[in-house]
Short mmCIF file of C-alpha atoms and ligand atoms in Angstrom, two decimals:
data_model
loop_
_atom_site.label_atom_id
_atom_site.label_comp_id
_atom_site.label_asym_id
_atom_site.label_seq_id
_atom_site.Cartn_x
_atom_site.Cartn_y
_atom_site.Cartn_z
CA MET A 26 -13.09 -6.63 20.33
CA GLN A 27 -13.55 -10.14 21.75
CA LYS A 28 -13.37 -12.09 18.53
CA ALA A 29 -10.71 -11.89 15.85
CA THR A 30 -9.34 -13.86 12.91
CA ALA A 31 -5.83 -13.91 11.52
CA LYS A 32 -4.11 -15.69 8.66
CA ALA A 33 -0.40 -16.53 8.58
CA PRO A 34 1.83 -18.30 6.08
CA ALA A 35 4.15 -21.25 6.56
CA ASN A 36 7.79 -20.38 6.02
CA ILE A 37 10.71 -22.37 4.70
CA ALA A 38 14.04 -21.85 6.45
CA PHE A 39 17.11 -21.23 4.28
CA VAL A 40 19.27 -21.19 7.43
CA LYS A 41 17.66 -23.37 10.08
CA TYR A 42 16.84 -22.84 13.72
CA TRP A 43 18.25 -25.94 15.43
CA GLY A 44 18.96 -26.02 19.17
CA LYS A 45 17.85 -23.70 21.95
CA GLU A 46 19.79 -21.57 24.44
CA ASN A 47 16.74 -21.21 26.62
CA ASP A 48 13.77 -23.59 26.54
CA ASP A 49 11.30 -21.50 28.51
CA LEU A 50 11.89 -18.36 26.45
CA THR A 51 12.45 -20.21 23.14
CA LEU A 52 15.79 -18.48 22.58
CA PRO A 53 17.64 -20.18 19.72
CA CYS A 54 21.35 -20.99 19.47
CA ASN A 55 21.66 -19.23 16.10
CA ASN A 56 20.03 -16.70 13.78
CA SER A 57 17.85 -18.20 11.05
CA ILE A 58 16.61 -16.92 7.69
CA SER A 59 13.42 -17.93 5.86
CA MET A 60 10.98 -17.10 3.12
CA ASN A 61 7.22 -17.02 3.67
CA LEU A 62 5.03 -19.30 1.55
CA ARG A 63 1.97 -17.44 0.22
CA ASP A 64 -0.18 -20.46 -0.59
CA LEU A 65 0.41 -22.59 2.51
CA PHE A 66 -1.30 -20.99 5.44
CA THR A 67 -3.32 -21.28 8.63
CA GLN A 68 -6.40 -19.25 9.43
CA THR A 69 -7.45 -18.97 13.05
CA THR A 70 -10.41 -17.41 14.82
CA VAL A 71 -10.32 -16.75 18.56
CA ASP A 72 -13.47 -15.80 20.45
CA PHE A 73 -13.38 -14.80 24.13
CA SER A 74 -16.66 -14.83 26.01
CA PRO A 75 -17.68 -14.69 29.68
CA ASN A 76 -20.30 -17.30 28.71
CA TYR A 77 -17.66 -19.96 28.07
CA THR A 78 -16.80 -22.11 31.08
CA SER A 79 -13.70 -23.67 29.56
CA ASP A 80 -11.40 -23.20 26.60
CA GLU A 81 -12.18 -25.13 23.45
CA VAL A 82 -9.74 -25.75 20.63
CA ALA A 83 -10.77 -27.13 17.23
CA ILE A 84 -8.30 -27.81 14.44
CA GLY A 85 -8.92 -28.73 10.80
CA TYR A 86 -5.96 -29.99 8.84
CA PHE A 87 -5.55 -29.95 5.13
CA GLY A 88 -9.06 -28.94 4.13
CA GLU A 89 -10.80 -31.13 6.75
CA SER A 90 -13.48 -29.50 8.88
CA PRO A 91 -12.23 -28.57 12.36
CA THR A 92 -12.67 -31.06 15.18
CA ILE A 93 -12.13 -30.47 18.89
CA VAL A 94 -8.69 -31.58 20.09
CA ALA A 95 -7.81 -32.69 23.61
CA ASP A 96 -4.13 -33.58 23.43
CA LYS A 97 -0.75 -31.83 23.47
CA LYS A 98 -1.89 -29.59 20.64
CA ARG A 99 -4.65 -28.24 22.86
CA GLU A 100 -2.19 -27.71 25.72
CA ARG A 101 0.15 -25.65 23.51
CA VAL A 102 -2.74 -23.43 22.41
CA ILE A 103 -3.98 -23.00 25.98
CA ARG A 104 -0.48 -22.03 27.14
CA GLN A 105 -0.41 -19.25 24.55
CA LEU A 106 -3.94 -18.15 25.56
CA ASP A 107 -2.86 -18.11 29.22
CA ARG A 108 0.30 -16.14 28.49
CA LEU A 109 -1.63 -13.42 26.69
CA ARG A 110 -4.58 -13.42 29.10
CA LYS A 111 -2.10 -12.84 31.92
CA LEU A 112 -0.69 -9.86 30.05
CA GLN A 113 -4.18 -8.33 30.01
CA GLY A 114 -5.03 -9.45 33.54
CA ILE A 115 -8.09 -11.42 32.48
CA ASN A 116 -9.30 -14.98 32.79
CA THR A 117 -12.04 -15.09 30.14
CA LYS A 118 -12.28 -18.44 28.37
CA ALA A 119 -12.03 -18.75 24.61
CA LYS A 120 -13.03 -20.81 21.62
CA VAL A 121 -10.27 -21.29 19.07
CA VAL A 122 -10.90 -22.63 15.58
CA SER A 123 -7.96 -23.13 13.29
CA VAL A 124 -7.76 -24.49 9.75
CA ASN A 125 -4.82 -24.95 7.46
CA ASN A 126 -4.62 -25.92 3.82
CA PHE A 127 -1.68 -28.36 3.88
CA PRO A 128 -0.72 -31.54 5.73
CA ALA A 129 0.54 -30.96 9.26
CA GLU A 130 3.69 -32.23 10.95
CA VAL A 131 5.55 -33.48 7.95
CA GLY A 132 8.15 -30.74 7.76
CA ILE A 133 6.05 -28.01 6.14
CA ALA A 134 6.09 -25.78 9.21
CA SER A 135 2.43 -26.18 10.13
CA SER A 136 3.06 -25.03 13.67
CA ALA A 137 4.84 -21.92 12.39
CA SER A 138 1.79 -20.70 10.49
CA ALA A 139 -0.51 -21.93 13.28
CA PHE A 140 1.26 -20.09 16.10
CA ALA A 141 1.69 -16.90 14.08
CA ALA A 142 -2.04 -16.82 13.21
CA LEU A 143 -3.06 -17.82 16.75
CA THR A 144 -0.93 -15.14 18.41
CA MET A 145 -2.13 -12.37 16.10
CA ALA A 146 -5.78 -13.41 16.52
CA ILE A 147 -5.52 -13.53 20.35
CA CYS A 148 -3.78 -10.14 20.47
CA ASN A 149 -6.43 -8.57 18.24
CA ALA A 150 -9.31 -10.15 20.17
CA LEU A 151 -7.86 -8.91 23.47
CA ASN A 152 -6.84 -5.49 22.11
CA ILE A 153 -3.20 -6.08 22.97
CA LYS A 154 -1.21 -3.33 21.28
CA TYR A 155 1.75 -4.50 19.25
CA ASP A 156 4.11 -3.64 16.45
CA GLU A 157 5.78 -6.17 14.18
CA LYS A 158 8.70 -6.71 16.54
CA SER A 159 6.64 -7.23 19.68
CA LEU A 160 4.19 -9.50 17.84
CA SER A 161 7.06 -11.66 16.65
CA ILE A 162 8.35 -11.85 20.24
CA LEU A 163 4.91 -12.86 21.59
CA THR A 164 4.66 -15.45 18.80
CA ARG A 165 8.13 -16.86 19.57
CA LEU A 166 7.17 -17.28 23.22
CA GLY A 167 4.38 -19.62 22.08
CA GLY A 168 7.06 -22.30 21.75
CA SER A 169 7.18 -22.78 17.98
CA GLY A 170 10.17 -20.51 17.50
CA SER A 171 10.08 -20.56 13.72
CA ALA A 172 6.56 -19.09 13.92
CA CYS A 173 8.04 -15.68 14.73
CA ARG A 174 9.41 -15.64 11.17
CA SER A 175 5.85 -15.91 9.76
CA ILE A 176 4.96 -12.45 11.12
CA PRO A 177 6.98 -10.11 8.81
CA ALA A 178 6.55 -10.33 5.02
CA GLY A 179 8.92 -11.76 2.42
CA PHE A 180 12.47 -12.77 3.35
CA VAL A 181 12.89 -12.75 7.11
CA GLU A 182 15.71 -13.13 9.62
CA TRP A 183 15.20 -14.14 13.24
CA GLU A 184 17.83 -12.47 15.43
CA LYS A 185 18.68 -14.97 18.12
CA GLY A 186 19.23 -12.28 20.78
CA ASP A 187 20.27 -13.09 24.32
CA LYS A 188 17.06 -12.18 26.12
CA SER A 189 13.37 -12.16 25.26
CA GLU A 190 13.28 -8.50 24.15
CA ASN A 191 15.96 -8.85 21.51
CA SER A 192 15.08 -12.23 20.02
CA PHE A 193 12.71 -11.33 17.18
CA ALA A 194 12.14 -11.61 13.44
CA HIS A 195 12.46 -8.78 10.93
CA GLN A 196 12.28 -8.44 7.18
CA ILE A 197 15.52 -8.54 5.21
CA ALA A 198 13.86 -8.09 1.80
CA PRO A 199 10.23 -7.49 0.80
CA THR A 200 8.02 -10.04 -0.97
CA ASP A 201 8.38 -8.37 -4.40
CA HIS A 202 12.18 -8.19 -4.15
CA TRP A 203 12.75 -11.61 -5.75
CA ASP A 204 10.19 -13.96 -7.21
CA LEU A 205 11.18 -17.35 -5.81
CA SER A 206 8.98 -20.39 -5.32
CA ASP A 207 9.01 -23.51 -3.20
CA VAL A 208 8.07 -26.84 -4.82
CA ILE A 209 7.36 -29.20 -1.95
CA LEU A 210 7.82 -32.86 -2.74
CA VAL A 211 5.85 -34.85 -0.18
CA VAL A 212 7.17 -38.39 0.13
CA SER A 213 5.11 -39.16 3.18
CA LYS A 214 2.08 -37.56 4.84
CA LYS A 215 2.48 -39.83 7.86
CA SER A 216 3.17 -37.77 10.98
CA LYS A 217 6.86 -37.60 11.67
CA LYS A 218 8.13 -39.79 14.49
CA SER A 219 10.41 -37.23 16.10
CA THR A 220 9.25 -33.69 16.65
CA SER A 221 11.43 -30.60 16.17
CA LEU A 222 11.17 -30.20 19.93
CA GLU A 223 13.12 -33.43 20.43
CA GLY A 224 15.60 -32.32 17.78
CA HIS A 225 16.23 -28.97 19.50
CA LYS A 226 16.73 -30.80 22.81
CA SER A 227 19.25 -33.33 21.54
CA ALA A 228 21.06 -31.06 19.03
CA LYS A 229 23.85 -30.17 21.47
CA SER A 230 24.69 -33.84 21.98
CA SER A 231 25.94 -34.13 18.39
CA PRO A 232 29.74 -33.90 18.03
CA TYR A 233 29.04 -31.75 14.95
CA PHE A 234 26.87 -29.18 16.70
CA LEU A 235 29.69 -26.80 17.58
CA SER A 236 31.25 -26.95 14.12
CA ARG A 237 27.78 -26.25 12.69
CA LEU A 238 27.49 -23.15 14.89
CA ALA A 239 30.98 -22.04 13.85
CA GLU A 240 29.99 -22.28 10.15
CA LEU A 241 26.80 -20.32 10.52
CA PRO A 242 28.00 -16.68 10.57
CA THR A 243 29.54 -17.18 7.10
CA ARG A 244 26.48 -19.08 5.85
CA LEU A 245 24.12 -16.40 7.17
CA ALA A 246 26.20 -13.67 5.49
CA ASN A 247 26.23 -15.60 2.19
CA VAL A 248 22.48 -16.16 2.30
CA ARG A 249 21.81 -12.47 3.04
CA GLU A 250 24.11 -11.52 0.18
CA ALA A 251 22.54 -14.04 -2.23
CA ILE A 252 19.09 -12.63 -1.44
CA LYS A 253 20.32 -9.06 -1.90
CA GLU A 254 21.99 -9.90 -5.22
CA LYS A 255 19.14 -12.27 -6.29
CA ASN A 256 21.74 -14.91 -6.97
CA LEU A 257 20.04 -18.34 -6.96
CA THR A 258 23.25 -20.29 -7.62
CA LYS A 259 24.82 -18.80 -4.51
CA LEU A 260 21.68 -19.22 -2.42
CA GLY A 261 21.22 -22.80 -3.62
CA SER A 262 24.71 -23.88 -2.67
CA GLU A 263 24.17 -22.55 0.87
CA LEU A 264 20.69 -24.10 1.08
CA GLU A 265 21.94 -27.59 0.36
CA LYS A 266 24.95 -27.34 2.69
CA GLU A 267 22.64 -26.07 5.42
CA ALA A 268 20.11 -28.86 4.98
CA MET A 269 22.89 -31.45 5.21
CA SER A 270 24.33 -29.71 8.27
CA LEU A 271 21.00 -29.90 10.12
CA HIS A 272 20.39 -33.53 9.23
CA ILE A 273 23.93 -34.64 10.02
CA THR A 274 23.55 -32.95 13.40
CA ALA A 275 20.21 -34.74 13.95
CA LEU A 276 21.58 -38.11 12.82
CA THR A 277 24.56 -37.89 15.14
CA SER A 278 22.64 -36.66 18.18
CA LEU A 279 21.90 -38.89 21.13
CA PRO A 280 19.52 -40.51 20.48
CA PRO A 281 19.97 -40.19 16.71
CA ILE A 282 17.05 -38.69 14.83
CA TRP A 283 16.24 -39.88 11.33
CA TYR A 284 13.85 -37.52 9.62
CA TRP A 285 14.58 -38.93 6.16
CA GLU A 286 12.82 -41.80 4.43
CA PRO A 287 14.46 -43.75 1.58
CA GLU A 288 12.37 -41.66 -0.84
CA THR A 289 14.04 -38.51 0.49
CA ILE A 290 17.32 -39.74 -1.00
CA SER A 291 15.61 -40.63 -4.30
CA VAL A 292 14.41 -37.03 -4.51
CA ILE A 293 17.86 -35.59 -3.77
CA LYS A 294 19.44 -37.72 -6.50
CA ASP A 295 16.80 -36.54 -8.95
CA VAL A 296 17.42 -32.91 -7.99
CA TYR A 297 21.02 -33.35 -9.17
CA LEU A 298 19.74 -34.82 -12.46
CA LEU A 299 17.26 -31.98 -12.79
CA ARG A 300 20.08 -29.46 -12.57
CA GLU A 301 22.12 -31.41 -15.10
CA SER A 302 19.15 -31.04 -17.45
CA GLY A 303 19.56 -27.26 -17.14
CA LEU A 304 16.84 -26.38 -14.62
CA GLU A 305 17.98 -24.52 -11.54
CA ALA A 306 16.41 -25.74 -8.28
CA TYR A 307 18.00 -26.48 -4.92
CA PHE A 308 16.79 -28.63 -2.06
CA THR A 309 16.31 -27.99 1.59
CA ILE A 310 14.72 -30.29 4.18
CA ASP A 311 13.16 -29.42 7.54
CA ALA A 312 12.38 -31.75 10.42
CA GLY A 313 10.59 -34.30 8.23
CA PRO A 314 11.14 -36.53 5.20
CA ASN A 315 9.83 -34.13 2.55
CA VAL A 316 11.99 -32.06 0.27
CA HIS A 317 11.55 -28.39 -0.55
CA LEU A 318 12.94 -27.20 -3.88
CA ILE A 319 13.65 -23.51 -4.19
CA CYS A 320 13.59 -22.14 -7.73
CA HIS A 321 12.72 -19.04 -9.75
CA SER A 322 8.92 -18.76 -9.97
CA ASN A 323 9.27 -18.81 -13.77
CA ASP A 324 10.64 -22.34 -13.52
CA MET A 325 8.17 -23.55 -10.92
CA LYS A 326 5.87 -25.38 -13.38
CA LYS A 327 8.81 -27.07 -15.13
CA VAL A 328 10.28 -28.23 -11.83
CA LYS A 329 6.88 -29.55 -10.74
CA ASN A 330 6.39 -31.31 -14.09
CA TYR A 331 9.77 -33.00 -13.73
CA PHE A 332 8.63 -34.67 -10.51
CA GLU A 333 5.01 -35.28 -11.49
CA GLY A 334 4.43 -39.04 -11.85
CA LYS A 335 7.49 -40.10 -9.82
CA THR A 336 6.22 -43.18 -8.03
CA TYR A 337 8.13 -42.43 -4.83
CA LEU A 338 6.10 -39.22 -4.30
CA ASP A 339 2.82 -38.89 -2.46
CA SER A 340 1.97 -35.37 -3.60
CA ILE A 341 3.42 -32.02 -4.62
CA PHE A 342 2.59 -28.58 -3.23
CA VAL A 343 3.82 -25.31 -4.65
CA SER A 344 3.94 -21.78 -3.37
CA PRO A 345 5.60 -18.54 -4.34
CA ILE A 346 7.06 -16.23 -1.72
CA GLY A 347 4.43 -14.38 0.27
CA ASP A 348 3.56 -11.76 2.84
CA GLY A 349 3.43 -12.29 6.59
CA ALA A 350 0.55 -12.58 9.05
CA ILE A 351 -2.56 -10.48 8.46
CA ALA A 352 -5.77 -9.75 10.35
CA LEU A 353 -9.02 -10.79 8.62
CA ASP A 354 -12.57 -9.59 9.12
CA GLN A 355 -14.15 -12.84 8.12
CA HIS A 356 -14.42 -15.21 11.06
CA LEU A 357 -14.48 -18.99 10.85
CA PHE A 358 -17.57 -19.32 13.06
C1 LIG B 23 13.79 -27.71 11.20
O1 LIG B 23 10.43 -25.51 17.06
O2 LIG B 23 10.03 -23.74 15.31
O3 LIG B 23 11.87 -26.34 10.81
O4 LIG B 23 8.17 -28.08 15.69
O5 LIG B 23 7.13 -26.60 14.02
O6 LIG B 23 7.19 -25.92 16.41
P1 LIG B 23 7.84 -26.68 15.34
O7 LIG B 23 9.14 -25.97 14.95
P2 LIG B 23 10.27 -25.15 15.63
O8 LIG B 23 11.54 -25.71 14.83
C2 LIG B 23 11.71 -25.55 13.48
C3 LIG B 23 12.83 -26.39 13.02
C4 LIG B 23 13.08 -26.39 11.53
C5 LIG B 23 14.01 -25.29 11.09
C6 LIG B 23 13.42 -23.91 10.96
O9 LIG B 23 12.27 -23.75 10.56
O10 LIG B 23 14.19 -22.97 11.20
#
């Protein structure tokens, strides 16, 4: 096969990946745990042909039709193409077309779904044999580390490992184990000013980085346990502590990184009020200003309704937990 299409979900981290041990191999400083988001995804078609004289990358964000990109985004895609071409000992050029159904680069893990879909599509087009573990390793090497967690289905843990072969993502509970949803409160669709890449780089300069790392084994154990027991109160308490831990680390790094906007704080305050009203939902925030609320899927509509009409919000996205990356027969072009 020379042409293949794959679809992969975004994921929301309950315990965050923040800081790298090894930049080139994308080895993280700590394990992380996430849940895949069924309704926020990227679909990518890769077509290799001896007729192509150069690589071409087209990306369509948030329902827009794909347009050819020529910036850093293209470079990242080409690096992943090159890595996998080298593995197969070929030099054939490719056309890549990628679309996603949610805004990019605002802390909804667009590069996670993008790199998971891209890696699976390239591997399938080039007939690279893989299992779930090796595919998550190849995905991680693409540079968006969190993308490796979009390969397995459901609740997923990325083992940090200490070398490339043992740093991979695996399922800790299947999709149907616990019906949770993510209500994503978008306060700003403007591209974030600081990338996660910068955050990973400067994380170690925070005086709180080491105490964060010291806390994580207990937090990881509590999150695993909360998932196993389907205990939202326990999970929620860890989620919120973890989000604060990441952002305090970012804010106290050199240079400091502010991912929050004033509206982010308005949301957090309203989440406390929401809980006082008897609805259970807990916040987490990635490398952007938007807030993810994790709740039982039964409560998803009520949580969304609570925030509908808040003037500080731009838009709201929702998704239940979902499966991991899959191969598709239908190509984008
Ligand atoms: C805060 O380097 O995987 O989302 O910038 O999207 O490539 P990209 O992300 P990555 O860092 C993710 C950082 C995080 C936490 C997480 O998802 O674990």
